[in-house]
CSV table of C-alpha atoms in Angstrom, one decimal:
chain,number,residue,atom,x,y,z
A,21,UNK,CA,19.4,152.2,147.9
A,22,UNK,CA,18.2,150.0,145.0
A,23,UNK,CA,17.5,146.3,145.8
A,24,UNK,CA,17.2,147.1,150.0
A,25,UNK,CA,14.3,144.7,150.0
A,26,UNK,CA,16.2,142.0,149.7
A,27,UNK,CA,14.3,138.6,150.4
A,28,UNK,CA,15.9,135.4,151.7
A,29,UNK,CA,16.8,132.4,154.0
A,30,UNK,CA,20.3,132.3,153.3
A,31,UNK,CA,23.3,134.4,151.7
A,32,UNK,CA,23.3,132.0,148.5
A,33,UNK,CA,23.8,134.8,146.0
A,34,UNK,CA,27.1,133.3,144.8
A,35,UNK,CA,25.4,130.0,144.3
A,36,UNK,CA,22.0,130.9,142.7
A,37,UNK,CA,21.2,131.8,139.2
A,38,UNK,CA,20.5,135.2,138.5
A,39,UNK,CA,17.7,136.1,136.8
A,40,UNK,CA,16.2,139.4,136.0
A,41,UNK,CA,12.9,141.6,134.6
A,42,UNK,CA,11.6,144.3,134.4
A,43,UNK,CA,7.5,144.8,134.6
A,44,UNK,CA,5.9,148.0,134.0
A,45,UNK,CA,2.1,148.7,133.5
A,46,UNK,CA,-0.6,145.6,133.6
A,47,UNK,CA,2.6,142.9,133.7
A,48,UNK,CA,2.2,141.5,137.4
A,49,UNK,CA,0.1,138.2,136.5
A,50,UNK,CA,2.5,137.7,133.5
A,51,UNK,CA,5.6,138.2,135.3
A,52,UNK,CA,4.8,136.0,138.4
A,53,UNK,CA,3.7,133.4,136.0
A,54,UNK,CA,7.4,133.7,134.5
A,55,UNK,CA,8.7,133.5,137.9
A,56,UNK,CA,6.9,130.5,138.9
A,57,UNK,CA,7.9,128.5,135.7
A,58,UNK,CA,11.4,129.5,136.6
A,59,UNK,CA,11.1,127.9,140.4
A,60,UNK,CA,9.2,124.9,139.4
A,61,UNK,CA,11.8,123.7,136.4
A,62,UNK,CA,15.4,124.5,138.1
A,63,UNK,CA,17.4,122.8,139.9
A,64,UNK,CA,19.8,125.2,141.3
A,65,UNK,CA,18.6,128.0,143.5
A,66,UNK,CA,17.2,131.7,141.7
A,67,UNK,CA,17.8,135.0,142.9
A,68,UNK,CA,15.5,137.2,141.6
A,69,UNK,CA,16.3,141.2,140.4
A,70,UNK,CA,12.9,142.7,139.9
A,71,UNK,CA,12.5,145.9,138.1
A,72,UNK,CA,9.1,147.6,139.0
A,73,UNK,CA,7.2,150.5,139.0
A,74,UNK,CA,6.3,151.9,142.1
A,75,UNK,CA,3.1,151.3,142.2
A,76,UNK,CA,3.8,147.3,141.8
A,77,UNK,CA,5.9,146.8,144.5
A,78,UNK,CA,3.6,146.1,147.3
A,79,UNK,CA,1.6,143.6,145.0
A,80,UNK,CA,5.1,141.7,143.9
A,81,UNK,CA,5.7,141.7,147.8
A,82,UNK,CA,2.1,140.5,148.9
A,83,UNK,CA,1.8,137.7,146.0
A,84,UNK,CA,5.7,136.4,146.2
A,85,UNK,CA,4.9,136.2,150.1
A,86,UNK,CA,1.8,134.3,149.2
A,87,UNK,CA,3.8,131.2,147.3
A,88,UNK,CA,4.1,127.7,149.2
A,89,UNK,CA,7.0,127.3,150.9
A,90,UNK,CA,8.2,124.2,148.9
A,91,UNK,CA,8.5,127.6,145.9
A,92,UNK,CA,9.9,130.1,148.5
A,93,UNK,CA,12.7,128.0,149.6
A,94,UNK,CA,14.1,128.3,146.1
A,95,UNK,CA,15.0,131.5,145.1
A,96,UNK,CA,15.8,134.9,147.2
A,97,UNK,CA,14.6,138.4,145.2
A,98,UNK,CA,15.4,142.1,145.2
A,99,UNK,CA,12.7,144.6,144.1
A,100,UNK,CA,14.2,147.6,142.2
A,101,UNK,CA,12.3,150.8,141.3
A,102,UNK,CA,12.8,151.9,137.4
A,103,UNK,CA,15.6,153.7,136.8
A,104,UNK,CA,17.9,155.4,133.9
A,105,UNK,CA,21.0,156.8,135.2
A,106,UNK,CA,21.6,159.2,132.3
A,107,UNK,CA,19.3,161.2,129.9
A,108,UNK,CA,15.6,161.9,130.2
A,109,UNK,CA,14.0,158.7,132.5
A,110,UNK,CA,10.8,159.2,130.4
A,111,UNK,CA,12.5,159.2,126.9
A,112,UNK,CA,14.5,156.1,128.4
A,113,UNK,CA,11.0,154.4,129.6
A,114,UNK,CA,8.8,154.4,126.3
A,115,UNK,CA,11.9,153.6,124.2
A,116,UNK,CA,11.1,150.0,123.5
A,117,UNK,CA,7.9,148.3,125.2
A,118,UNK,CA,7.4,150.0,128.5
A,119,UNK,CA,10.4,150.4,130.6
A,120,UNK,CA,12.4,147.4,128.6
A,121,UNK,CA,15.2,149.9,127.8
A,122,UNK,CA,15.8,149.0,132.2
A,123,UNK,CA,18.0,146.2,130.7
A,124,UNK,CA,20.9,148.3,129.4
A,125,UNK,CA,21.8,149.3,133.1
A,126,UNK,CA,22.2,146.1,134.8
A,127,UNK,CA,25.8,146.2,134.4
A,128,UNK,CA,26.0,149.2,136.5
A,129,UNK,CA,22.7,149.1,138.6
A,130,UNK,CA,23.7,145.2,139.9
A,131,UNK,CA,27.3,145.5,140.4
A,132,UNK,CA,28.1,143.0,142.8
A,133,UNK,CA,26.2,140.3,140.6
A,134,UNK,CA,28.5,138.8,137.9
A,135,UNK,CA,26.3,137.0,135.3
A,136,UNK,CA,22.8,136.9,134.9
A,137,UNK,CA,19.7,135.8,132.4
A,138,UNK,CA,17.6,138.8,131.6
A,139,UNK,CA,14.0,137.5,130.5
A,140,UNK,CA,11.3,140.0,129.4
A,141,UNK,CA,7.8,138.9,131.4
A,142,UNK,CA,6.7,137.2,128.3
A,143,UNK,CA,8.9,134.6,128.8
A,144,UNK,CA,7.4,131.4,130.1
A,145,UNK,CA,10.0,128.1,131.2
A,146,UNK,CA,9.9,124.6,129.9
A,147,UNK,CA,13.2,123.6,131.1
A,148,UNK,CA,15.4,124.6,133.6
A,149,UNK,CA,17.0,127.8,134.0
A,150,UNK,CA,20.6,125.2,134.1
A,151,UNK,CA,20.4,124.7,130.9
A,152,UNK,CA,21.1,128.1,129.4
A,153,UNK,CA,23.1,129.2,132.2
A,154,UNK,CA,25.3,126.4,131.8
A,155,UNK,CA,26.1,128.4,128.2
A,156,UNK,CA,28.2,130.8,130.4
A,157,UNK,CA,30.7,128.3,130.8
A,158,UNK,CA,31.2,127.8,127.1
A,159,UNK,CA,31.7,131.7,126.7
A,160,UNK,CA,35.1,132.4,125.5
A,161,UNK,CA,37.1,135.6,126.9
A,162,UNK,CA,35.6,137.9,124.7
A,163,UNK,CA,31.7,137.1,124.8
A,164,UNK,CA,29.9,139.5,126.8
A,165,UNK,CA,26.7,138.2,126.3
A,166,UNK,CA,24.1,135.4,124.3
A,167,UNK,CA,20.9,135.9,122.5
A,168,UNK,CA,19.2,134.0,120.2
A,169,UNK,CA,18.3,135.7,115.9
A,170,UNK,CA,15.0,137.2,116.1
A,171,UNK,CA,13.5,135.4,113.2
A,172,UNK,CA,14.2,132.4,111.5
A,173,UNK,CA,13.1,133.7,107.8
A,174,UNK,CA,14.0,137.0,107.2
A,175,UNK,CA,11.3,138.1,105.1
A,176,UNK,CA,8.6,138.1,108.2
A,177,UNK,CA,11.0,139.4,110.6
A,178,UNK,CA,10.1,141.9,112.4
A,179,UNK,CA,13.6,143.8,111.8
A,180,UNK,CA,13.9,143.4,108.3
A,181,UNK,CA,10.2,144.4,107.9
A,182,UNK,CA,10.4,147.8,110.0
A,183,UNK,CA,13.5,148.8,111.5
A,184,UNK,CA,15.1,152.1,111.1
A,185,UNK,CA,18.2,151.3,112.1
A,186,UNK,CA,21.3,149.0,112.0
A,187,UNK,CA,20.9,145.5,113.4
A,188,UNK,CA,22.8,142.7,113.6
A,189,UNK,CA,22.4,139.7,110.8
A,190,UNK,CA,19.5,139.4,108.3
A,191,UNK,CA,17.0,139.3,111.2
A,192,UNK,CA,18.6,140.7,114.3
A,193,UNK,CA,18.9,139.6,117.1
A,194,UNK,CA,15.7,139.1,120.1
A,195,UNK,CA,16.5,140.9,123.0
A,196,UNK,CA,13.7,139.2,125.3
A,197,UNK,CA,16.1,136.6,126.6
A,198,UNK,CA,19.8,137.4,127.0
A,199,UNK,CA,22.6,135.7,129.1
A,200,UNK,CA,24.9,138.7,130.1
A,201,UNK,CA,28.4,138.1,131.6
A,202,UNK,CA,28.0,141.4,133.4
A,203,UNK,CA,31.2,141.9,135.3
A,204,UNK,CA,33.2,141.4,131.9
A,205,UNK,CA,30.3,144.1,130.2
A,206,UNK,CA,31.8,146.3,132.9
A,207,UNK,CA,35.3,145.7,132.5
A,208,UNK,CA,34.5,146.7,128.7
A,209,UNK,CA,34.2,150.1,129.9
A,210,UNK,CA,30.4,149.9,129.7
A,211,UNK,CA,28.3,153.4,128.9
């Protein structure tokens, strides 16, 4: 079963802030980094959802293990393997950067989790994760999710400079940091 490694000193899933990532290829350092920026700025307790290849598992095991406890004692994790639930997995994992396109099933790979801020592993904290996920409270009943434009001028946007298909706005919108209300994404009859 996905997420069977499950990593913590208490059942605080219903308290903690979800966060989750998905690292693929040479993105371990870059990703822990994230992570680690994420414990030192927040307030409220993380749990982790990891999405990793194989082969990074053990290493995300070994280095999370080796944090100070003063780190530890503020988030729980999961470690997922990739997957893609429908269509060719290989089409599916060199559809955006590697294995990004993992984000479109976290409505129905983390069911029992009901809101969460996806980050890619580029992503590096200043603040604390409580300020954006305090934006979930400001959702009205239809908003499924946040994300911020892409670009701020259109011209030098990456959207409006190469895109091949429909986005939203004059610059799109950046997928790398989203706040996902995922229980009403399911309830929306989520494919």
């Amino acid at each position: 079963k996905p997420g069977e490694h499950k990593h913590s000193k208490e059942p605080s899933s219903l308290q903690c802030m979800h966060l989750a990532v998905v690292a693929c290829g040479d993105r371990l350092e870059e990703t822990l980094i994230m992570l680690k920026s994420a414990v030192l700025f927040s307030n409220r307790r993380l749990c982790f959802h990891i999405f990793a290849e194989d082969s990074l598992k053990p290493e995300f095991e070994e280095k999370l293990q080796e944090w100070p406890s003063s780190y530890t004692k503020k988030f729980e994790y999961n470690i997922y393997p990739i997957t893609f639930s429908v269509g060719n997995a290989q089409e599916w994992k060199k559809l955006f950067k590697p294995c990004a396109a993992q984000r479109l099933f976290l409505p129905v790979i983390l069911k029992e989790v009901d809101s969460l801020l996806y980050v890619d592993t580029d992503v590096l904290f200043l603040r604390p994760i409580d300020d954006i996920w305090h934006i979930l409270k400001e959702f009205n009943s239809t908003q499924l999710a946040a994300m911020a434009p892409e670009h701020e001028i259109p011209k030098i946007g990456w959207y409006s400079r190469f895109a091949r298909h429909p986005y939203y706005g004059t610059t799109g919108v950046n997928s790398g940091v989203m706040l996902m209300n995922l229980t009403r994404i399911r309830n929306t009859q989520f494919k």
